[in-house]
Short mmCIF file of C-alpha atoms and ligand atoms in Angstrom, two decimals:
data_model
loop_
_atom_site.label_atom_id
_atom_site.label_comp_id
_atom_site.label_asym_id
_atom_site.label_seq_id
_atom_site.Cartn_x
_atom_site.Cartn_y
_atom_site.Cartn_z
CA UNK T 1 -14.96 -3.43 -34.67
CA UNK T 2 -13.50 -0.25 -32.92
CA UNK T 3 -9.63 -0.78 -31.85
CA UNK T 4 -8.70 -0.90 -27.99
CA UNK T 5 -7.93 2.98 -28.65
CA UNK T 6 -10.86 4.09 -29.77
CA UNK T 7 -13.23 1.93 -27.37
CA UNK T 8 -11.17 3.99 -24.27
CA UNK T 9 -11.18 7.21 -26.11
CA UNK T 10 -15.10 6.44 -26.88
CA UNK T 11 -16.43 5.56 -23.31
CA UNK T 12 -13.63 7.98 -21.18
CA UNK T 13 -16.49 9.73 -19.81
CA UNK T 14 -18.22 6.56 -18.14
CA UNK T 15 -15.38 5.02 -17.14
CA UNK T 16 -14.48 8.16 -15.17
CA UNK T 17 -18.54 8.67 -13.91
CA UNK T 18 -18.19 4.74 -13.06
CA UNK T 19 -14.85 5.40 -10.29
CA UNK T 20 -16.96 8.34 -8.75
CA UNK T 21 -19.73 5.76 -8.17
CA UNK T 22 -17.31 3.38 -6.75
CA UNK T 23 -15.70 6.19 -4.60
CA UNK T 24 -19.25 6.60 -2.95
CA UNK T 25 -19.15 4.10 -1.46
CA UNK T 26 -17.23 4.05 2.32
CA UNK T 27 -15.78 1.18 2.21
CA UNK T 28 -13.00 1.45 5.41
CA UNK T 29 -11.77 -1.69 6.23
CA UNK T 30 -10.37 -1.23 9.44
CA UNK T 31 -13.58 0.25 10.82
CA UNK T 32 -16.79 -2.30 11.91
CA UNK T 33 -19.14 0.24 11.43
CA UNK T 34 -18.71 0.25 7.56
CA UNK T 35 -18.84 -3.45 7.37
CA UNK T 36 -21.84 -3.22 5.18
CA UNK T 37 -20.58 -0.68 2.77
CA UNK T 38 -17.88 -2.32 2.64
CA UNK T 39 -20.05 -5.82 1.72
CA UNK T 40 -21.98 -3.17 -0.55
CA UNK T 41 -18.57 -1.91 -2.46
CA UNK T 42 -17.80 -5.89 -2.88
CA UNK T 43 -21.06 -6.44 -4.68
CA UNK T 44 -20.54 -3.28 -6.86
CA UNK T 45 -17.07 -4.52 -8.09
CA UNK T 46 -18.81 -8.25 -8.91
CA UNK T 47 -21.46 -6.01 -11.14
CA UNK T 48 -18.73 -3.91 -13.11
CA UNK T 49 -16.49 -7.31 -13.14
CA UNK T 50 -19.72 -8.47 -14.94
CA UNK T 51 -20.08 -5.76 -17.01
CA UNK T 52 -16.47 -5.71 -18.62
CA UNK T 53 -17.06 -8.90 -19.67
CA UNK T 54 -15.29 -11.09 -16.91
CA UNK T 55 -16.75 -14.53 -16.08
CA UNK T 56 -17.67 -16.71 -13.36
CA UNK T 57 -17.67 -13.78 -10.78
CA UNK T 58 -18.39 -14.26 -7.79
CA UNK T 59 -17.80 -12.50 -4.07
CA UNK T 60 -16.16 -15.21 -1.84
CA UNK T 61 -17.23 -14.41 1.58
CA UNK T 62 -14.00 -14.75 4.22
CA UNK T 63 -14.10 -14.70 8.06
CA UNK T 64 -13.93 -11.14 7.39
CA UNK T 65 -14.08 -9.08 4.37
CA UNK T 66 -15.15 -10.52 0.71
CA UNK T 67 -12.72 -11.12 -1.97
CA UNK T 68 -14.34 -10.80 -5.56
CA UNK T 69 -12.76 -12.95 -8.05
CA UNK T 70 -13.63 -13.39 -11.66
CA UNK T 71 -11.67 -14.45 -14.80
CA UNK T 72 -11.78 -14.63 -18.52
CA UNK T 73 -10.20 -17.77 -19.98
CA UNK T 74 -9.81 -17.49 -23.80
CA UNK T 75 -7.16 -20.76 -23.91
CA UNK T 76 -5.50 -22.56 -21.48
CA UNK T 77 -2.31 -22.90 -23.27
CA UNK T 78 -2.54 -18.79 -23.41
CA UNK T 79 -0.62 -17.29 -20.47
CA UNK T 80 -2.96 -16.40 -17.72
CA UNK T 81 -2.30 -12.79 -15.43
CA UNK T 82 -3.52 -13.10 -12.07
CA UNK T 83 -4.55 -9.01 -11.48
CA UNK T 84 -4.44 -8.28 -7.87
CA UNK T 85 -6.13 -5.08 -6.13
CA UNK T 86 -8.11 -3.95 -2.97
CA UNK T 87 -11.46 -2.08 -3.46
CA UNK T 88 -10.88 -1.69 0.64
CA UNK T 89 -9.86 2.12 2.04
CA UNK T 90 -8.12 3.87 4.74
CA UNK T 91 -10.03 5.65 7.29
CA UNK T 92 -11.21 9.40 6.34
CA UNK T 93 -10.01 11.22 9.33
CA UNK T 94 -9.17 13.80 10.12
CA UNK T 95 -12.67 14.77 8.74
CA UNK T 96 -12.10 18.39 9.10
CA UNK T 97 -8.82 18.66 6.97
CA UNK T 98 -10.59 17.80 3.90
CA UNK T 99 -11.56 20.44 1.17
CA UNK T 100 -14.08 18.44 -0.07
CA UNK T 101 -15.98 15.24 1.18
CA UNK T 102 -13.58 11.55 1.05
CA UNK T 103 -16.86 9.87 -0.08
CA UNK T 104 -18.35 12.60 -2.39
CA UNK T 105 -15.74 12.54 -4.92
CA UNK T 106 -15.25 15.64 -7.15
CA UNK T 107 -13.10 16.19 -10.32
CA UNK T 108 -11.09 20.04 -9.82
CA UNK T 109 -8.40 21.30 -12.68
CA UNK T 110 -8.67 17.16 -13.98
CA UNK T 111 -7.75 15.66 -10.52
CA UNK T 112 -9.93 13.22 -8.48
CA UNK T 113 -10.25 14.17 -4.62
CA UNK T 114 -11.88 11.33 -2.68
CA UNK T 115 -10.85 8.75 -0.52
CA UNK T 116 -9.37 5.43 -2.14
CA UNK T 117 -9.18 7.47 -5.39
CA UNK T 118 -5.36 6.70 -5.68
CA UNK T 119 -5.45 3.52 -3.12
CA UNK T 120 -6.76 2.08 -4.48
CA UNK T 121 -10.14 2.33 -6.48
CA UNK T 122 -8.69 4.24 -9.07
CA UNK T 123 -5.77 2.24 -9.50
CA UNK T 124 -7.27 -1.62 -9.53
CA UNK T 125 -10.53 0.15 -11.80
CA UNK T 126 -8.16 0.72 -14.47
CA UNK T 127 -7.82 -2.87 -14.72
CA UNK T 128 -11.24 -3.71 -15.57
CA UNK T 129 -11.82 -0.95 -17.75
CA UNK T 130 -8.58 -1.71 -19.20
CA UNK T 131 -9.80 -5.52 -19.55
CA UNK T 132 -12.95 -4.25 -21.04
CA UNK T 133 -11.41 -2.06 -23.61
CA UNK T 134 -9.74 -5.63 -24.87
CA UNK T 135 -12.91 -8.04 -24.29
CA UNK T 136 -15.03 -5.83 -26.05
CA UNK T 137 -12.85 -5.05 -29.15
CA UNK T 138 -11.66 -9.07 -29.12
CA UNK T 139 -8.43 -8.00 -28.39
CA UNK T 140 -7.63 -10.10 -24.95
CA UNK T 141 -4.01 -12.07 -26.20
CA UNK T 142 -4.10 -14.04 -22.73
CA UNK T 143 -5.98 -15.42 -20.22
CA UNK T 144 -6.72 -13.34 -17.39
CA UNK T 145 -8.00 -13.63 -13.48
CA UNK T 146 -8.84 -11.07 -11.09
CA UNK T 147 -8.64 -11.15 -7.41
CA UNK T 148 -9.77 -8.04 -6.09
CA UNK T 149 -9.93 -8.26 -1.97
CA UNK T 150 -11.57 -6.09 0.70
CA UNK T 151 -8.57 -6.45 3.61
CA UNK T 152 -5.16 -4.81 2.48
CA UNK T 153 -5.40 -2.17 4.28
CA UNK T 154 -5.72 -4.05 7.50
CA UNK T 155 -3.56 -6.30 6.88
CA UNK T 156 -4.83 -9.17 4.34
CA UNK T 157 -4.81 -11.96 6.65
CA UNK T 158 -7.97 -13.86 5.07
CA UNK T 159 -6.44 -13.39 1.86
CA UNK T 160 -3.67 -15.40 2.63
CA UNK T 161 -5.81 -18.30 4.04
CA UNK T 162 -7.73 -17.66 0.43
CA UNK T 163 -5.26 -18.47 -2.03
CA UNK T 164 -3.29 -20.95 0.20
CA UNK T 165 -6.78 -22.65 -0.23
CA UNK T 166 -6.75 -21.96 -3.86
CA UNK T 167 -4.24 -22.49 -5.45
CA UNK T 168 -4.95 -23.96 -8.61
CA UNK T 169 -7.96 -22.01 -9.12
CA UNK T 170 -5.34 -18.51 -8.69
CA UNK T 171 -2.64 -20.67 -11.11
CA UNK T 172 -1.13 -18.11 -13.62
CA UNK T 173 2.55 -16.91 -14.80
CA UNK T 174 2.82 -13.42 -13.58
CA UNK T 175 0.91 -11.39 -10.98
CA UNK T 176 -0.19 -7.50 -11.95
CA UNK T 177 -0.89 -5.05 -9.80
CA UNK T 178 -1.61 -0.82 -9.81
CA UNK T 179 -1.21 -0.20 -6.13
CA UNK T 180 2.24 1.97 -6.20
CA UNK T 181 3.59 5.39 -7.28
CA UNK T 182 5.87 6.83 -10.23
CA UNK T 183 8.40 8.69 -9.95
CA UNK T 184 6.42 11.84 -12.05
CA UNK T 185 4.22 12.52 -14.89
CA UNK T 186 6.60 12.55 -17.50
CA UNK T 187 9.33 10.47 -15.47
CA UNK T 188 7.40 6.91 -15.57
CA UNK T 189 9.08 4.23 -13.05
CA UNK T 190 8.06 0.70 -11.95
CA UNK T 191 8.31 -0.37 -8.61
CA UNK T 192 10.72 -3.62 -8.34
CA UNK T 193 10.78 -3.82 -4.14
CA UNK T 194 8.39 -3.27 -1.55
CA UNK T 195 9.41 -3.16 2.25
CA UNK T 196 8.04 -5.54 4.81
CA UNK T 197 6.15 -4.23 8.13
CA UNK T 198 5.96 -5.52 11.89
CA UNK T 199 3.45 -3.75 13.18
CA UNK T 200 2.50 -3.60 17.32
CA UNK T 201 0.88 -1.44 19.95
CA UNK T 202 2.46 -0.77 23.37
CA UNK T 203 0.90 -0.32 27.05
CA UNK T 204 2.99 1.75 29.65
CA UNK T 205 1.13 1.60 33.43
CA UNK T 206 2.34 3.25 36.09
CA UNK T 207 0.14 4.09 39.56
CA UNK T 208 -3.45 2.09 39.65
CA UNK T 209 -4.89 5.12 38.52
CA UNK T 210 -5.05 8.36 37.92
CA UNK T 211 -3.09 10.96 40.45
CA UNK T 212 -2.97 14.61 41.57
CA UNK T 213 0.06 15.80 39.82
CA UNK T 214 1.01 17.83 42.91
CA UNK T 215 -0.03 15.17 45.32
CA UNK T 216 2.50 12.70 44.11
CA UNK T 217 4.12 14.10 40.93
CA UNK T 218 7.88 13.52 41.48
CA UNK T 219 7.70 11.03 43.48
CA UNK T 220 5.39 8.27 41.42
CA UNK T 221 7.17 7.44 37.75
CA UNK T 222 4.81 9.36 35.11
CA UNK T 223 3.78 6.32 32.45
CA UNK T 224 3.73 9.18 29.41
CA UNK T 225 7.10 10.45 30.55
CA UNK T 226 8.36 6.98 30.55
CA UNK T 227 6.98 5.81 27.47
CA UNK T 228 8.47 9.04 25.64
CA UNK T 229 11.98 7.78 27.08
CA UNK T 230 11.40 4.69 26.08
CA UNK T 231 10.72 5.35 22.51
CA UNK T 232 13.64 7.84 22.20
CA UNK T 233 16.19 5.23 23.45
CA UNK T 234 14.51 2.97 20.35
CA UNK T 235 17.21 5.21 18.08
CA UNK T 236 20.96 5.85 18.46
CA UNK T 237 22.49 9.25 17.77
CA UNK T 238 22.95 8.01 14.21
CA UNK T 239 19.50 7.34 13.87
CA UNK T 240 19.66 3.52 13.28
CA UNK T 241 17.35 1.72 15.74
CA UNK T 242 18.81 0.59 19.50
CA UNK T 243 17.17 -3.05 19.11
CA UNK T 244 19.58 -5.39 19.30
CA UNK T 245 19.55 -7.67 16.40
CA UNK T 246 17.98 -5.97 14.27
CA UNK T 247 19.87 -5.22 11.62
CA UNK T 248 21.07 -8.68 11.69
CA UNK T 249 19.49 -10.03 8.54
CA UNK T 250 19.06 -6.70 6.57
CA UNK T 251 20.50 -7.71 3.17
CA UNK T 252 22.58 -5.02 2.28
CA UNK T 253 22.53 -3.67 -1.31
CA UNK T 254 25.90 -3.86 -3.04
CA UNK T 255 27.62 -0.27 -4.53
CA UNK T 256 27.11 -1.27 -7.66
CA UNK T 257 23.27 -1.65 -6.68
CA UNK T 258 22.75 1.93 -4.89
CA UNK T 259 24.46 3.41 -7.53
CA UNK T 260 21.69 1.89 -10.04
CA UNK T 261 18.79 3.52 -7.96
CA UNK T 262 20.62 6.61 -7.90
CA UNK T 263 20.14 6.91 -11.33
CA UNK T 264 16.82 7.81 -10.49
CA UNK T 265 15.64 11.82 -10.33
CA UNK T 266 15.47 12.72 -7.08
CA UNK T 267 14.79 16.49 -6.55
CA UNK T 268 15.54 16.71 -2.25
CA UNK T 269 14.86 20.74 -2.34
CA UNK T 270 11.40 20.54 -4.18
CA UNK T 271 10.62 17.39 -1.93
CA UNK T 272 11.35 19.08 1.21
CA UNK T 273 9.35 22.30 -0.03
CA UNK T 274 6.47 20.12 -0.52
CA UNK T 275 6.23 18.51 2.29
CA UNK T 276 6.82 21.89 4.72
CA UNK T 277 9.91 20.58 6.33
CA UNK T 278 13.14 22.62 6.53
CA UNK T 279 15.66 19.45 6.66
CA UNK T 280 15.18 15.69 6.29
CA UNK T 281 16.42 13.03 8.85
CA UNK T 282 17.37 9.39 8.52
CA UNK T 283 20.20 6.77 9.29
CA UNK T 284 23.37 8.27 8.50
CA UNK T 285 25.07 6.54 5.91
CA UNK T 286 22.36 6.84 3.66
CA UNK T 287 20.18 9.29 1.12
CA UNK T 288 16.62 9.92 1.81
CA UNK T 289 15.82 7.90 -1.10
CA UNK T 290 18.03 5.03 0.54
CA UNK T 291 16.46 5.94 3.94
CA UNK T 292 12.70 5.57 2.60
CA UNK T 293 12.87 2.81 0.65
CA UNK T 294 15.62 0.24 0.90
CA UNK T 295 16.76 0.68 5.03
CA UNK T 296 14.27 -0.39 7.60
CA UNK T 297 12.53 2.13 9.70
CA UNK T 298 10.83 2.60 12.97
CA UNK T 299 7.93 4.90 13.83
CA UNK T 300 5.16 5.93 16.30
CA UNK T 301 1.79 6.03 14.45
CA UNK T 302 -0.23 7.36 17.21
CA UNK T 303 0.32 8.36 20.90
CA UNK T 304 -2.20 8.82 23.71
CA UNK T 305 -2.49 9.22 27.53
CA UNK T 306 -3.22 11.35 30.08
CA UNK T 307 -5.67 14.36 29.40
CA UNK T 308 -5.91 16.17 26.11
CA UNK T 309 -9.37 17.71 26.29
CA UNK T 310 -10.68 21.45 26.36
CA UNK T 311 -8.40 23.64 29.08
CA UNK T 312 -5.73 22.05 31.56
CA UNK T 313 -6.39 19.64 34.01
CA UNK T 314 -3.04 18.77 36.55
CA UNK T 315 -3.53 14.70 36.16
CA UNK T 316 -0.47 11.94 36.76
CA UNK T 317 -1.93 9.81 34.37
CA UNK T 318 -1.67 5.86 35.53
CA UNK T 319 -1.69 5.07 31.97
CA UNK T 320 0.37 5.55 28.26
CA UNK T 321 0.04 3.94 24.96
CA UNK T 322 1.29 4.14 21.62
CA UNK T 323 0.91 2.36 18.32
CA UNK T 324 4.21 1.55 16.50
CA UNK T 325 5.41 0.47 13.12
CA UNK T 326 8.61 -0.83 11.46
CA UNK T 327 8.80 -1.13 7.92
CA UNK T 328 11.38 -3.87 6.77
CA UNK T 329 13.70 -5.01 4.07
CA UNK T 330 14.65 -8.40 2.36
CA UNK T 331 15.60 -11.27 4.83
CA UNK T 332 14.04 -9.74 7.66
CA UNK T 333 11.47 -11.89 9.12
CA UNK T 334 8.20 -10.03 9.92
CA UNK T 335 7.93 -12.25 13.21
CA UNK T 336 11.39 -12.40 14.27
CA UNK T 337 11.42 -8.44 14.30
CA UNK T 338 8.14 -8.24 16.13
CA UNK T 339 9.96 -10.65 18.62
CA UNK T 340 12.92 -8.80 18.62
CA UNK T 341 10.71 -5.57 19.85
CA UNK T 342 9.10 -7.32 22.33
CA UNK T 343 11.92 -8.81 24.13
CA UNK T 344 13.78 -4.97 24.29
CA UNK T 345 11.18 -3.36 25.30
CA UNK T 346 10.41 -5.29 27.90
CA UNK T 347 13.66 -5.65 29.07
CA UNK T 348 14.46 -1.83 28.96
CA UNK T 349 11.23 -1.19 30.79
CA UNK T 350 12.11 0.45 34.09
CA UNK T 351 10.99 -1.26 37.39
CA UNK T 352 8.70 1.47 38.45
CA UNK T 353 6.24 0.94 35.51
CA UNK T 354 4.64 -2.49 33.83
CA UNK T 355 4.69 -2.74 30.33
CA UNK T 356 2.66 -5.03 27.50
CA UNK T 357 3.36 -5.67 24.10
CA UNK T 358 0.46 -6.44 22.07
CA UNK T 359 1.32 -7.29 18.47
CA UNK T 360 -0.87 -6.22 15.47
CA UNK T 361 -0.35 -7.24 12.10
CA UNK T 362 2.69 -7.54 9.81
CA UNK T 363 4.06 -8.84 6.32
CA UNK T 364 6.88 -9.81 4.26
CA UNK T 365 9.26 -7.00 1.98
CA UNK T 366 9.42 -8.31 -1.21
CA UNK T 367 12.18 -7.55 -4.55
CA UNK T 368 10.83 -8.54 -8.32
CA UNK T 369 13.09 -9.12 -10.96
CA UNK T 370 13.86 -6.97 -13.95
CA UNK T 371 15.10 -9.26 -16.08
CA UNK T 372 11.68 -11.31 -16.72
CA UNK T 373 8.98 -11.63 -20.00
CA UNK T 374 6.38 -9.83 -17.59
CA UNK T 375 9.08 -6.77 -16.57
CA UNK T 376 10.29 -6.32 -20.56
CA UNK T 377 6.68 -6.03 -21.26
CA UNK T 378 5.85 -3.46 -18.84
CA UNK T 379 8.68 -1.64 -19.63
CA UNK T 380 7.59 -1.66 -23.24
CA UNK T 381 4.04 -1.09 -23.14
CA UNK T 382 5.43 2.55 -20.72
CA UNK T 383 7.49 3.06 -23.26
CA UNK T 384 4.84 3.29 -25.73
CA UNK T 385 2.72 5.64 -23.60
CA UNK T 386 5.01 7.55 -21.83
CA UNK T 387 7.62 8.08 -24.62
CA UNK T 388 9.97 7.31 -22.16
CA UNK T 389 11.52 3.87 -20.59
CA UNK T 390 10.71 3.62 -17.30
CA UNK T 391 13.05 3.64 -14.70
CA UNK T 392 13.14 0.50 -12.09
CA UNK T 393 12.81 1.75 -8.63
CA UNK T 394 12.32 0.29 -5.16
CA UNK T 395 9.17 1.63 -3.06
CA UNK T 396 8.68 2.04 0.37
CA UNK T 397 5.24 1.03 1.59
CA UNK T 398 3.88 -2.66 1.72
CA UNK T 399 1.58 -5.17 -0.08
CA UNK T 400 2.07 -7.98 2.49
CA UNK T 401 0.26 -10.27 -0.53
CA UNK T 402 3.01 -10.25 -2.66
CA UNK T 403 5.58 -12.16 -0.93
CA UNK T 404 2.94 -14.55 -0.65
CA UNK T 405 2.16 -15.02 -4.22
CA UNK T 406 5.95 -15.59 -4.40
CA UNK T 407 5.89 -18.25 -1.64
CA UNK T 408 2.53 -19.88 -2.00
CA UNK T 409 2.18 -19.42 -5.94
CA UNK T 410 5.89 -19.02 -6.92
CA UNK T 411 4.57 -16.15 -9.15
CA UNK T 412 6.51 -12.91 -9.63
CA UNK T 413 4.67 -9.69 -9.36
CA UNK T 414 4.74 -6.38 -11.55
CA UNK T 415 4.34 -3.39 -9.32
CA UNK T 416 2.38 -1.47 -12.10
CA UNK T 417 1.24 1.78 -10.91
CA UNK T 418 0.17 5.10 -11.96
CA UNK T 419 -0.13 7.03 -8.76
CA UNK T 420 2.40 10.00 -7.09
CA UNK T 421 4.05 10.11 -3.79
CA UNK T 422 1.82 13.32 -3.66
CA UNK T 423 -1.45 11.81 -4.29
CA UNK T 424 -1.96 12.32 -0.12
CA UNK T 425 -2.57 8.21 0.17
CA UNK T 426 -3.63 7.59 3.43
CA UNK T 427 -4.04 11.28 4.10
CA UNK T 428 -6.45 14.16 3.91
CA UNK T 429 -7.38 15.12 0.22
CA UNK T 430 -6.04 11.74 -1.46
CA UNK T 431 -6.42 12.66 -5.24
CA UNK T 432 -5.13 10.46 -8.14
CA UNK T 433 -5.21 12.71 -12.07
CA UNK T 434 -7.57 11.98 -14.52
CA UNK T 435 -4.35 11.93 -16.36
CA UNK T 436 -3.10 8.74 -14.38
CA UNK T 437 -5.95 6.79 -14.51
CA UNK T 438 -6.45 6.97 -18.29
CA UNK T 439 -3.05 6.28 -18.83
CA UNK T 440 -2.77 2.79 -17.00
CA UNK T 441 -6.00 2.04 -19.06
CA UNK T 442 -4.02 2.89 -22.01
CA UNK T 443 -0.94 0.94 -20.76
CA UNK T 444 -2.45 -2.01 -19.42
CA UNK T 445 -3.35 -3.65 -22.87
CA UNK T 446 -0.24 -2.91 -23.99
CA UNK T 447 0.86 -4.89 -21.40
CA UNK T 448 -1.28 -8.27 -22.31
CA UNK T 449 -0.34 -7.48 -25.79
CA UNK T 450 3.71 -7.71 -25.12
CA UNK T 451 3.37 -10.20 -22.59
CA UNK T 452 1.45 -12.71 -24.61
CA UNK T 453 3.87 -12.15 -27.99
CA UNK T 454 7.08 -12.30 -25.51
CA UNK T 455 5.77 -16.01 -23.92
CA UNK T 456 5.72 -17.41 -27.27
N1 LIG L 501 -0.88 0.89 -1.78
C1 LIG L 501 -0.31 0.84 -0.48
C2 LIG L 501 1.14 0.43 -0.47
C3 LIG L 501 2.12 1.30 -1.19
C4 LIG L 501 1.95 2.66 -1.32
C5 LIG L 501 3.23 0.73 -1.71
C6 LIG L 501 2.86 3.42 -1.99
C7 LIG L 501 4.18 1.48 -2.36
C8 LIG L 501 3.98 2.84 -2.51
C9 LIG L 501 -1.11 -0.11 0.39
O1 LIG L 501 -2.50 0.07 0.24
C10 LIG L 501 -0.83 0.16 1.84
O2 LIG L 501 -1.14 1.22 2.31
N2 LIG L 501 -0.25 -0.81 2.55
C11 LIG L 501 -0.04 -0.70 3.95
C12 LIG L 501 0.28 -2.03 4.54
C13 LIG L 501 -0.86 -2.73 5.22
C14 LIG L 501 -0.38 -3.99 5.89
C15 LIG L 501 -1.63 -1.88 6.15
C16 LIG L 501 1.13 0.19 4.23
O3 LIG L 501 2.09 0.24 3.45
O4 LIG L 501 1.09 0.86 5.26
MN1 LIG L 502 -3.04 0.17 -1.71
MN1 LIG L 503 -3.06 1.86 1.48
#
């Protein structure tokens, strides 16, 4: 029987063919028009599940999206991995930014361009190939489930009713998951944090409608102008954010700590080239590796009012709106900051306009510990592909799930991905290397392998 080696190296070309059909398919979350893509993507992942040798799969309808869940049970008294991943996307647009079509994906210089390529198709596909490569050679050394959900990017709230409902069914030691970046190619890391997020949209209304701008501008409070005031009072000089409170239960890190995850390469020039920016900006105090991953943050997402079509039109529009987002650290309470939002802007709202707070969705930051079986095996099976050890690092976006595991589960998670900050995740062009994904299905194994000798 071939080796888990040669059954990758063997079948590389239809594991790559079979992401590109899985990249066909739309499957937006946040948008109801692609509900039945996204119902179609589900029932792809159950077949390819299938396919890799994974049992008992099944999609598990949920008020909302499906969750597919399978598993391969070769002992109980094994150690079981619970792999988590979304075969959910984010919205295309901007259409017209893209070089290529999000849903026609195309391979240029070894580089896939296509929506969810990086976030996270690409990423959680590794796993079943990966899963495959060990079924098929009989080289799976644990027990393993898979959980692969339909909703992250809009929050995950019917996962969390899912496993508080299924418990046993989702018991395992350690939770796995590709759904985060590296620090480079040849500079492999492993996420240990993730930040938390309150996230809420805000109404501004001014006159009970729409005015001349001549007739009455001056005299009648302009809702954009007031919003725009309102949101530039939400930071101090300093850039930390005016809301009182809310840096009350930020755990700081201790010296010792920052001076760990300064250890990690950081190139600020070469970042700011890349992005196009000429400086960076944070909360004083801290580096812009500090600032985007282990301080909280505050930021429109969208703005809109008034008139913004063709030409010039002189309007006093009655209305403003804008969509806001704070990413959080450990200790703060997704809730209690949304609260804490609420309560100041409202009470900083000037008496000339009415505003309304209308909360979206949020989650929990979350930290995992180095110092575990599942971490040392991670480490080791990057080792072993990289060449290198890889560095622990804290990341800066949210999985609102894996608090959760923590608190409904009590499992630790390994943040185990392959991806780039550049892969333009959530942006025009998202791309994740051919390079990246063949690599986690090279690592992954290695993982199982270490983890099931280490729990010995
Ligand atoms: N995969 C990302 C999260 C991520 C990206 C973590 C990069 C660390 C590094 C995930 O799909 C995502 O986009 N999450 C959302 C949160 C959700 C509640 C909408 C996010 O972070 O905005
Ligand atoms: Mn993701
Ligand atoms: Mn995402």
């Amino acid at each position: 029987m071939a080796s888990v080696e040669e059954h990758i190296e063997t079948n590389k070309e239809r594991f790559l063919n079979e992401l590109l059909d899985l990249l066909r398919i739309p499957s937006v979350s946040a948008d109801p028009k692609y509900k039945a893509d996204v119902a179609r993507c589900a029932e792809a992942v159950k077949t390819r599940m299938e396919e890799a040798g994974l049992e008992k799969v099944e999609v598990c309808p949920t008020k909302g999206h499906p969750i597919v869940y399978g598993e391969k049970i070769i002992d109980p008294a094994k150690p079981t991995v619970l792999v988590y991943g979304h075969y959910d996307v984010q919205p295309a647009d901007p259409l017209e930014l893209w070089d290529s079509p999000p849903f026609e994906p195309v391979i240029k210089d070894d580089v896939i361009y296509a929506r969810g390529s990086a976030d996270d198709k690409g990423q959680f596909y590794m796993h079943v190939k990966a899963v495959e490569a060990m079924v098929k050679t009989g080289n799976l050394p644990c027990n393993v489930k898979m959980m692969i959900e339909g909703e992250e990017e809009v929050g995950s709230e019917n996962l969390g009713t899912f496993v508080k409902e299924n418990k046993k069914k989702l018991a395992a030691d350690v939770v796995l998951i590709s759904d985060t970046a590296m620090i480079a190619n040849d500079v492999p890391s492993i996420n240990t944090g993730l930040r938390g997020l309150s996230y809420l949209e805000v109404e501004v209304v001014g006159p009970n409608r729409d005015l001349h701008s001549g007739v009455y501008g001056g005299a009648v409070a302009n809702p954009i102008n007031v919003l725009c005031e309102m949101i530039a009072n939400l930071h101090d000089k300093d850039h930390r954010i005016n809301i009182p409170g809310f840096y009350d239960a930020v755990q700081e890190l201790s010296d010792a700590e920052r001076k760990e995850l300064a250890k990690a390469p950081f190139n600020e020039k070469e970042w700011m080239d890349e992005l196009g920016i000429k400086a960076a900006r944070g909360e004083k105090g801290y580096s812009t590796s500090e600032r985007a991953t282990i301080r909280p943050t505050l930021d429109v997402n969208g703005i809109w009012g008034g008139y913004i079509g063709e030409g010039a039109k002189t309007v006093l529009a009655s209305k403003a709106s804008a969509k806001i987002s704070m990413r959080l650290v450990p200790n703060q309470k997704s809730a209690d900051i949304t609260k804490l939002f609420s309560d100041h802007f409202n009470k900083i709202a000037p008496p000339y306009v009415t505003v309304t707070v209308k909360p979206h969705h949020g989650g929990e930051a979350a930290v995992t510990p180095t110092d575990s079986i599942a971490y040392k095996a991670a480490s080791k099976a990057m080792e072993e592909t990289f060449g290198k050890t890889p560095i622990p690092t804290r990341g800066g976006g949210s999985i609102p799930i894996v608090a959760l595991f923590e608190d409904v589960l009590g499992l630790k998670t390994i943040l185990f991905g392959f991806g780039l900050d550049s892969d333009n995740i959530h942006s025009p062009n998202e791309h994740y290397g051919v390079f990246n994904y063949m690599k986690g299905i090279a690592t992954i194994p290695k993982f199982y392998q270490h983890f099931a000798e280490m729990s010995k």
